[in-house]
Coordinates of C-alpha atoms and ligand atoms in Angstrom, one line a residue:
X1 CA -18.0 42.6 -43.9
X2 CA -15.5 45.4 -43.1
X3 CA -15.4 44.4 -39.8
X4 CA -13.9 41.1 -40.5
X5 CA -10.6 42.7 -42.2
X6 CA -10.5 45.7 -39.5
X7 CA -6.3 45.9 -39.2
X8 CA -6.3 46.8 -35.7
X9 CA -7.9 44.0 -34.1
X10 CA -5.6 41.6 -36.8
X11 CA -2.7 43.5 -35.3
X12 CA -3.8 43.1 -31.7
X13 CA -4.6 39.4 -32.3
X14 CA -0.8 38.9 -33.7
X15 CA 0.9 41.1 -30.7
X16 CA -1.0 38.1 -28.6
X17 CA -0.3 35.3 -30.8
X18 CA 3.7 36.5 -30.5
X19 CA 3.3 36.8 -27.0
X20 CA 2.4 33.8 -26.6
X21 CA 5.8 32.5 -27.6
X22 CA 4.0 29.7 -29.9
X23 CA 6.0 27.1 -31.9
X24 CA 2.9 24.9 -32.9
X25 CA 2.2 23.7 -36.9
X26 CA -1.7 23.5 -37.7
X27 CA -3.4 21.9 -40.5
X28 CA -6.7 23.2 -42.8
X29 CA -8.1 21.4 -45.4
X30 CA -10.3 24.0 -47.2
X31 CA -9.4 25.8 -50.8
X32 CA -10.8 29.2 -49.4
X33 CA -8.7 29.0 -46.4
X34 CA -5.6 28.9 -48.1
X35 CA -7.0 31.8 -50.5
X36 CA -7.2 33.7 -47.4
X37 CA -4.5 33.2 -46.4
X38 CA -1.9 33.6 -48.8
X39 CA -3.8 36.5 -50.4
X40 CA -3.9 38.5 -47.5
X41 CA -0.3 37.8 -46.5
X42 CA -1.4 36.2 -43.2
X43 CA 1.1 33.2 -43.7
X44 CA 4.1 36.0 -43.7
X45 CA 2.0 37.3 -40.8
X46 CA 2.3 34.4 -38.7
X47 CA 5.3 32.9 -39.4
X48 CA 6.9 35.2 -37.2
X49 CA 4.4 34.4 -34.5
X50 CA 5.6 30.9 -34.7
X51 CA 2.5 29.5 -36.5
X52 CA 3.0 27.5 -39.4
X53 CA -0.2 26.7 -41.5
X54 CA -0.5 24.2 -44.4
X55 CA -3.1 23.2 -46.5
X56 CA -4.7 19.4 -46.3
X57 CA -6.8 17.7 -49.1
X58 CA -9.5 20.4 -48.7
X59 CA -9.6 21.2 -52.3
X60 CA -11.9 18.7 -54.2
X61 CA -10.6 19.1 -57.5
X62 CA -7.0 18.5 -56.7
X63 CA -8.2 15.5 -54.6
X64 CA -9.9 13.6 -57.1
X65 CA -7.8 10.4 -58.7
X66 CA -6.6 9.8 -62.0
X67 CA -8.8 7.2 -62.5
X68 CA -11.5 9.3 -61.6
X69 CA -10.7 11.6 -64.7
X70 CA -10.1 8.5 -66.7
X71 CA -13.5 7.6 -66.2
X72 CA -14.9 11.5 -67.5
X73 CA -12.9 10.7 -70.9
X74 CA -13.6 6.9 -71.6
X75 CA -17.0 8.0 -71.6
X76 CA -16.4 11.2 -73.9
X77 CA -14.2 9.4 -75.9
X78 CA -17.6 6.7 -76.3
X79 CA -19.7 9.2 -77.6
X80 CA -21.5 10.9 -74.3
X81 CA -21.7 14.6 -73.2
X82 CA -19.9 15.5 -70.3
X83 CA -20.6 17.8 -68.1
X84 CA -18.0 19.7 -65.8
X85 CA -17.0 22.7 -63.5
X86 CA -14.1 24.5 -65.0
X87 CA -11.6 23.5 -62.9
X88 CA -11.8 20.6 -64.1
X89 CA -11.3 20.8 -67.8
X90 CA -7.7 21.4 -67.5
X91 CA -6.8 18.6 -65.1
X92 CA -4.5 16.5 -66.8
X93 CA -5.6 12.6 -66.9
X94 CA -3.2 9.7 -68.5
X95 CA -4.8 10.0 -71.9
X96 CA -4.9 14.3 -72.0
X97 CA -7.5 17.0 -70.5
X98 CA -11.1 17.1 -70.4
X99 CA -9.7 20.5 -72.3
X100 CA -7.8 18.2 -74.9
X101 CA -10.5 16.0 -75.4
X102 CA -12.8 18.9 -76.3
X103 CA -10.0 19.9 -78.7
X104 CA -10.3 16.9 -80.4
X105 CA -13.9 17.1 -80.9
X106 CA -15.7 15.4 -78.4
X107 CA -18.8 17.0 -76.2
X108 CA -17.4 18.4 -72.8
X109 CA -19.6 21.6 -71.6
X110 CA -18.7 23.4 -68.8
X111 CA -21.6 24.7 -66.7
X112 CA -21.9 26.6 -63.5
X113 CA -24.3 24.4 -61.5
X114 CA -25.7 20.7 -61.7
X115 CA -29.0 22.3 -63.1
X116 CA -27.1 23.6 -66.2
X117 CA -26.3 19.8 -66.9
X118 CA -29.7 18.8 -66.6
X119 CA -31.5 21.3 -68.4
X120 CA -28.8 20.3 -71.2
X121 CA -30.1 16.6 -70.8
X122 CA -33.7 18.0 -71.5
X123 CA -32.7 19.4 -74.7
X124 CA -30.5 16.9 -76.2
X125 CA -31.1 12.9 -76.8
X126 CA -27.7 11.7 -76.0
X127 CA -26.5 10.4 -72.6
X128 CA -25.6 13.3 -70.5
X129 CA -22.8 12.6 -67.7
X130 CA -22.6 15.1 -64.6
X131 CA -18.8 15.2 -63.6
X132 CA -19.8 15.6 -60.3
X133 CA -16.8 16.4 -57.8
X134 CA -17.0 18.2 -54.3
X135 CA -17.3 18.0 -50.5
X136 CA -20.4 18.0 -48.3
X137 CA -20.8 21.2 -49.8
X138 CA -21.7 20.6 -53.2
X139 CA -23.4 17.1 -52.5
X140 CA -26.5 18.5 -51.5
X141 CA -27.5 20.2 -54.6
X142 CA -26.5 16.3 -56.5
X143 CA -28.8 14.8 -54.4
X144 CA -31.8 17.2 -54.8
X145 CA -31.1 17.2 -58.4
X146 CA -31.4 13.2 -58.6
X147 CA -34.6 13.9 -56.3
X148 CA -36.1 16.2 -58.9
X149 CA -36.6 13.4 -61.3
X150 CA -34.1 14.6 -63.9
X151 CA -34.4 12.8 -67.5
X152 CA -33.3 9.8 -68.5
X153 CA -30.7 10.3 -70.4
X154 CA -28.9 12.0 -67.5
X155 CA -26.7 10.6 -65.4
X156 CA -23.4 11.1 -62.6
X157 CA -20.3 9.9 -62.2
X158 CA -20.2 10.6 -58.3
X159 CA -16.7 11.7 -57.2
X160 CA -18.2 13.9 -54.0
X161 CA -16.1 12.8 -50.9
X162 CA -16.8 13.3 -47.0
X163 CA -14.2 15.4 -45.6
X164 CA -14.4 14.2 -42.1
X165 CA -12.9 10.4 -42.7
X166 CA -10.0 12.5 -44.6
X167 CA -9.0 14.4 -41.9
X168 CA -8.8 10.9 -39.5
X169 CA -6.6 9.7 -42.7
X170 CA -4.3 12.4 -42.1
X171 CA -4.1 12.1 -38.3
X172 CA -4.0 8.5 -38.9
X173 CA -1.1 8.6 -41.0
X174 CA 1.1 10.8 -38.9
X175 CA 3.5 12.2 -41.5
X176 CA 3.2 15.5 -39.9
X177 CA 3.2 16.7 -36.2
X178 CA -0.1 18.3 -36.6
X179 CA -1.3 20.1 -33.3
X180 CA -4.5 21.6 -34.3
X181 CA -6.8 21.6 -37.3
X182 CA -9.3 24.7 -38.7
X183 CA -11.7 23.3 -40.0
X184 CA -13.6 24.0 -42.9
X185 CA -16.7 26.7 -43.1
X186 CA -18.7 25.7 -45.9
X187 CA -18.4 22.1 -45.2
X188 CA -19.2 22.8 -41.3
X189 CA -22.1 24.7 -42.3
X190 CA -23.5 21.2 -43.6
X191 CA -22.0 19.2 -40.9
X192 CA -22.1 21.1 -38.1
X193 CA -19.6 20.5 -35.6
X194 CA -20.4 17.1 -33.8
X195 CA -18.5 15.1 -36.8
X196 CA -15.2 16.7 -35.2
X197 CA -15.9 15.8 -31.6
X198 CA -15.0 12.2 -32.4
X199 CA -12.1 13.2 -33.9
X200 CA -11.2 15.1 -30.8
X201 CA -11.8 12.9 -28.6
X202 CA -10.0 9.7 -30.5
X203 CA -6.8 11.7 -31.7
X204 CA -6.6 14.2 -28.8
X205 CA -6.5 17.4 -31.2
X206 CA -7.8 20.6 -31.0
X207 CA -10.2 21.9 -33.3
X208 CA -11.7 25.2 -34.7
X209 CA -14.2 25.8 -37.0
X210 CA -13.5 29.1 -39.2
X211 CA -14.7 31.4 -41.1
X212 CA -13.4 32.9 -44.6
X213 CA -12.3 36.3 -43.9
X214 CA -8.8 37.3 -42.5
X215 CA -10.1 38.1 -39.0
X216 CA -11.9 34.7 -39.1
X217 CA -8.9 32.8 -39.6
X218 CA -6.9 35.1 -37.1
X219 CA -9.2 34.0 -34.6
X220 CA -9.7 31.0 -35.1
X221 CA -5.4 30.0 -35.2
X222 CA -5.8 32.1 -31.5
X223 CA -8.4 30.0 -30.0
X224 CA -5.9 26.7 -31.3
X225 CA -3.2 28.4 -29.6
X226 CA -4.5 29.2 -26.2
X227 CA -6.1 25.2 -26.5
X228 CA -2.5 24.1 -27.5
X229 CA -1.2 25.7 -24.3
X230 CA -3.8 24.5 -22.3
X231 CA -3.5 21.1 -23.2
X232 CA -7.1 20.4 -24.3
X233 CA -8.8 19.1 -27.4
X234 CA -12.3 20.5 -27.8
X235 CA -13.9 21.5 -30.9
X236 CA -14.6 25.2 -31.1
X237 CA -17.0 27.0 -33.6
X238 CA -15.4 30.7 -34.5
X239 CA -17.9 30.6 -37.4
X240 CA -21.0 30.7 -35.2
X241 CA -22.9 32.8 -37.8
X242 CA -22.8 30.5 -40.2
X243 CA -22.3 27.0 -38.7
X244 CA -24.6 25.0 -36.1
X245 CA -23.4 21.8 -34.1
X246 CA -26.2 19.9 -36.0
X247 CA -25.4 21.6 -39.1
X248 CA -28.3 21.9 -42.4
X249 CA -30.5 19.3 -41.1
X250 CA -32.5 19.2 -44.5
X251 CA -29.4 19.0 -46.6
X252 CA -28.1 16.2 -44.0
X253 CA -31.3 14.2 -45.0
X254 CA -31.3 15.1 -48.4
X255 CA -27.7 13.4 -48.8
X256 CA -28.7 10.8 -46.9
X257 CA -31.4 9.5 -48.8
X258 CA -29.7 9.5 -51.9
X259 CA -25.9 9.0 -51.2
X260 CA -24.2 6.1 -48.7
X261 CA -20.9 6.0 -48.0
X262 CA -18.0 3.6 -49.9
X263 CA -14.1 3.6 -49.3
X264 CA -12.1 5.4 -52.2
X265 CA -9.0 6.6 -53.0
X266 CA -7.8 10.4 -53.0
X267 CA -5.3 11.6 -54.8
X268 CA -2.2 11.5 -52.5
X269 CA -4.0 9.2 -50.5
X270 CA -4.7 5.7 -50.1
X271 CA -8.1 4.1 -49.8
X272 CA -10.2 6.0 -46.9
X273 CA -12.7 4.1 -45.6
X274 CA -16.3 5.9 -46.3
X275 CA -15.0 9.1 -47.6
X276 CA -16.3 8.3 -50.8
X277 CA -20.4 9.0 -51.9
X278 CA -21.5 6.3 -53.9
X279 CA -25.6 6.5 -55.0
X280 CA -28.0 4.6 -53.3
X281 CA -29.2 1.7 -55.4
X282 CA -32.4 3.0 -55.5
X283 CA -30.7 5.9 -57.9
X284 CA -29.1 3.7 -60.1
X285 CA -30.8 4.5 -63.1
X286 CA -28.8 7.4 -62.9
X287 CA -24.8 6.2 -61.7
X288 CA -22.9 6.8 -64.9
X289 CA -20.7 3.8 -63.6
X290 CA -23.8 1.2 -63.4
X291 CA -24.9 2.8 -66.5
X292 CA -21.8 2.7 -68.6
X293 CA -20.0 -0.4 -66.8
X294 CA -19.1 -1.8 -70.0
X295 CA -17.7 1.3 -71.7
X296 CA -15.9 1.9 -68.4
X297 CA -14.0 -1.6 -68.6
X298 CA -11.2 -0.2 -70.8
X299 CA -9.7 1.4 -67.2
X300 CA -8.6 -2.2 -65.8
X301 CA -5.2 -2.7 -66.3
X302 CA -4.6 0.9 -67.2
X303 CA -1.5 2.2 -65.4
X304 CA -1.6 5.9 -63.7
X305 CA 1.8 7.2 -63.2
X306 CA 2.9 10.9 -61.3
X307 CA 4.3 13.1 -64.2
X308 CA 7.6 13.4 -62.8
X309 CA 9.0 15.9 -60.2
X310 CA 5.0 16.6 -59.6
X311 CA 4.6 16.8 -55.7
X312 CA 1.2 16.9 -55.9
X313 CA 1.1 14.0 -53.2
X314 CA 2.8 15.5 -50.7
X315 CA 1.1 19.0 -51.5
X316 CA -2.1 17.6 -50.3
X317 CA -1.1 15.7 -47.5
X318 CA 0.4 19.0 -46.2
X319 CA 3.8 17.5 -45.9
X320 CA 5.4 20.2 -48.6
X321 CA 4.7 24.1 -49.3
X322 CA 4.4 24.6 -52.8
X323 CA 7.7 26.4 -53.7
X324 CA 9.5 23.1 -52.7
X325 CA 8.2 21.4 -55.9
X326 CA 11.3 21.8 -58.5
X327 CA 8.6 22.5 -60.8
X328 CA 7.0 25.2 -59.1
X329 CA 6.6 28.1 -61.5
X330 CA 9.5 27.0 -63.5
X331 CA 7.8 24.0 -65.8
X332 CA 4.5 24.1 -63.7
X333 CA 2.0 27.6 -64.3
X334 CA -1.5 28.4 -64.1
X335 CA -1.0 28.0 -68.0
X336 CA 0.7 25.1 -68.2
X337 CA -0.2 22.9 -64.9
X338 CA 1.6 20.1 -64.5
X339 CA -0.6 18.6 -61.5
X340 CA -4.0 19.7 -59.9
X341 CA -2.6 21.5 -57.5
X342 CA -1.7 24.1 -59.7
X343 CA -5.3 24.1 -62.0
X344 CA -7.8 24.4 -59.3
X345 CA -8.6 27.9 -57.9
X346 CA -8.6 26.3 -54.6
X347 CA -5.4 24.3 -55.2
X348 CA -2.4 25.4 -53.1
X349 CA 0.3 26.3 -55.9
X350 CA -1.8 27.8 -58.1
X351 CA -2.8 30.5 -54.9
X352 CA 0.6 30.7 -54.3
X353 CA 1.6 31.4 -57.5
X354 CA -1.0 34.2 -58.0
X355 CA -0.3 35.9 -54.4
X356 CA 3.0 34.6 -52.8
X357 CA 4.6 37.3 -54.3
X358 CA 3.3 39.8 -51.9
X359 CA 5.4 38.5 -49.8
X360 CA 8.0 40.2 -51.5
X361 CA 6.9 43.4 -50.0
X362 CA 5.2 42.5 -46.1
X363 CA 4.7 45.7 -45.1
X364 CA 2.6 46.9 -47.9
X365 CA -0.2 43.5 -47.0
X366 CA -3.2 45.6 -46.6
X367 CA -5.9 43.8 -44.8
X368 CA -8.6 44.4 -47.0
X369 CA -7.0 44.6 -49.7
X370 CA -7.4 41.8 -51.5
X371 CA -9.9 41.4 -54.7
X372 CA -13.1 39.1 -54.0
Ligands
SF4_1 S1 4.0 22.9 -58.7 FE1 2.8 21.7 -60.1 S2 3.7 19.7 -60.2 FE2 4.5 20.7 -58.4 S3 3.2 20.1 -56.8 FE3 2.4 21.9 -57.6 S4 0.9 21.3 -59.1 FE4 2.1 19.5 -58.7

């Protein structure tokens, strides 16, 4: 692992990188990214270099809608167990927390896996509702779950999302000048790389598939900047020992066969056409919104407003660094989030709140350093 934080080849890689007398803004869209990052200092790193890097909608928790939480406490509020990560209990919704709601009595458990939630279905006769959120990387584990023949008294409320038709969203939109993206590891290890080849063909952007540790990322913003300056959009794999072009062909089919794609909404974000992974009708005994339709009524006409001064928006469109929020660290903390992006461990103010202050002190960035 050492060999992926070695300081040497990260200085050598930034004596290129400011040689190449870059000016070029690139876009991830992956929570661990920007952990890596910010906690290793490689943002002050590269500034200098001329490479600016923000952060996309690559963290699922931040991503996921209002209404989306509104459904999770309807159905808590009506009596059901819901079942959670922990970054999720503190998201604030228009009618309080999944943390609040727990406050006040009713059944939210957090539990470390999907199998957790079921094995609590198995022991208990009320419904039990898997908050299930995530990208390509978490979906697999839903789907073998539902293909395990869980109980009946289990059930989802699918919020998993395709990260691919986000990042056309982004590049569709054009609010920022993006000139190459990193793509994400984890995800790409399920993918693989051919979803991106589209991409780079349609939108004429470079791409790079990284990995999580510093030199990963290092790399991989090199191998966008000699593309940049070469004019070409190809879709490069840094992350070969971890990511194939076809990607985890039995977790491909697995997903498949129980999830198709629907057009939602993410946070920040209008509709996306098929980012959203709605169950197969086949698994309907088991969609918490076929299941619970009636309960779930109560959201139409239900208004979701943006607490205000909350940039969350923006945040996750990579239009705004976090600091540029007025409430950044001021009203909005880790212990009193006013949006997503400051609950989540992989949402971008709440890493820049734990580890933008090394840049107080550049010199001292330590590659290696950093607590995993
Ligand atoms: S500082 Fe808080 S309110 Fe502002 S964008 Fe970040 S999470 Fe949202």
């Amino acid at each position: 692992m050492f060999r992926f934080r070695d300081r040497t080849t990260a200085e050598r890689i930034i004596k290129k990188l400011r040689e190449m007398g870059l000016n070029i803004f690139l876009m991830h869209v992956c929570g661990t990214h920007q952990d890596t990052l910010v906690r290793y200092g490689l943002d002050c790193m590269l500034e200098p270099c001329g490479v600016k890097i923000r952060q996309g909608p690559g963290c699922p928790v931040c991503v996921t809608t209002p209404e989306e939480i509104e459904e999770a406490l309807i159905l808590a509020r009506k009596g059901k167990i819901i079942t959670t990560f922990g970054d999720m209990m503190k998201v604030p919704g228009e009618s309080g927390s999944l943390q609040s709601m727990r406050g006040k009595g009713h059944r939210i458990q957090v539990v470390y896996s999907i199998r957790d939630a079921v094995e609590l279905a198995r022991r208990v006769r009320e419904d039990v509702v898997f908050f299930a959120i995530g990208f390509e990387t978490t979906a697999p584990s839903t789907a073998a779950t539902l293909l395990s023949d869980p109980p009946s008294n289990f059930s989802i409320l699918s919020c998993h999302r395709y990260i691919p038709p986000a990042v056309k969203a982004l590049l569709e939109m054009g609010e920022t000048r993006i000139q190459g993206l990193i793509e994400p590891g984890h995800v790409s290890t399920v993918i693989g790389t051919r979803p991106y080849e589209e991409i780079a063909e349609r939108y004429r952007i470079p791409q790079v598939v990284a990995g999580f540790e510093p030199l990963d990322l290092l790399m991989g913003v090199y191998m966008l900047a000699q593309m940049i300056r070469k004019g070409e959009w190809r879709v490069a794999n840094e992350y070969v020992r971890s990511v194939k072009p076809e990607g985890n062909t039995k977790a491909l089919k697995v997903m498949d066969e129980v999830f198709e794609p629907t057009d939602v909404a993410w946070r920040g974000f209008p509709v996306i056409p098929g980012s959203g992974m709605k169950l197969r009708q086949r698994f309907e005994e088991y969609d918490a919104r076929t299941l619970f339709e009636d309960e779930l009524k109560e959201l139409r006409g239900m208004e979701f407003r943006t607490p205000s001064g909350c940039r969350c928006d923006e945040i996750l469109r990579g239009i705004i660094d976090p600091p540029e929020c007025p409430l950044f660290g001021r009203v909005c903390t880790p212990q009193s989030p006013v949006g997503p992006c400051m609950v989540s461990a992989e949402g971008s103010c709440s890493i820049e709140y734990k580890y933008g202050r090394r840049k107080i002190n550049r010199e001292s960035i330590q590659m290696g350093s950093g607590k995993r």
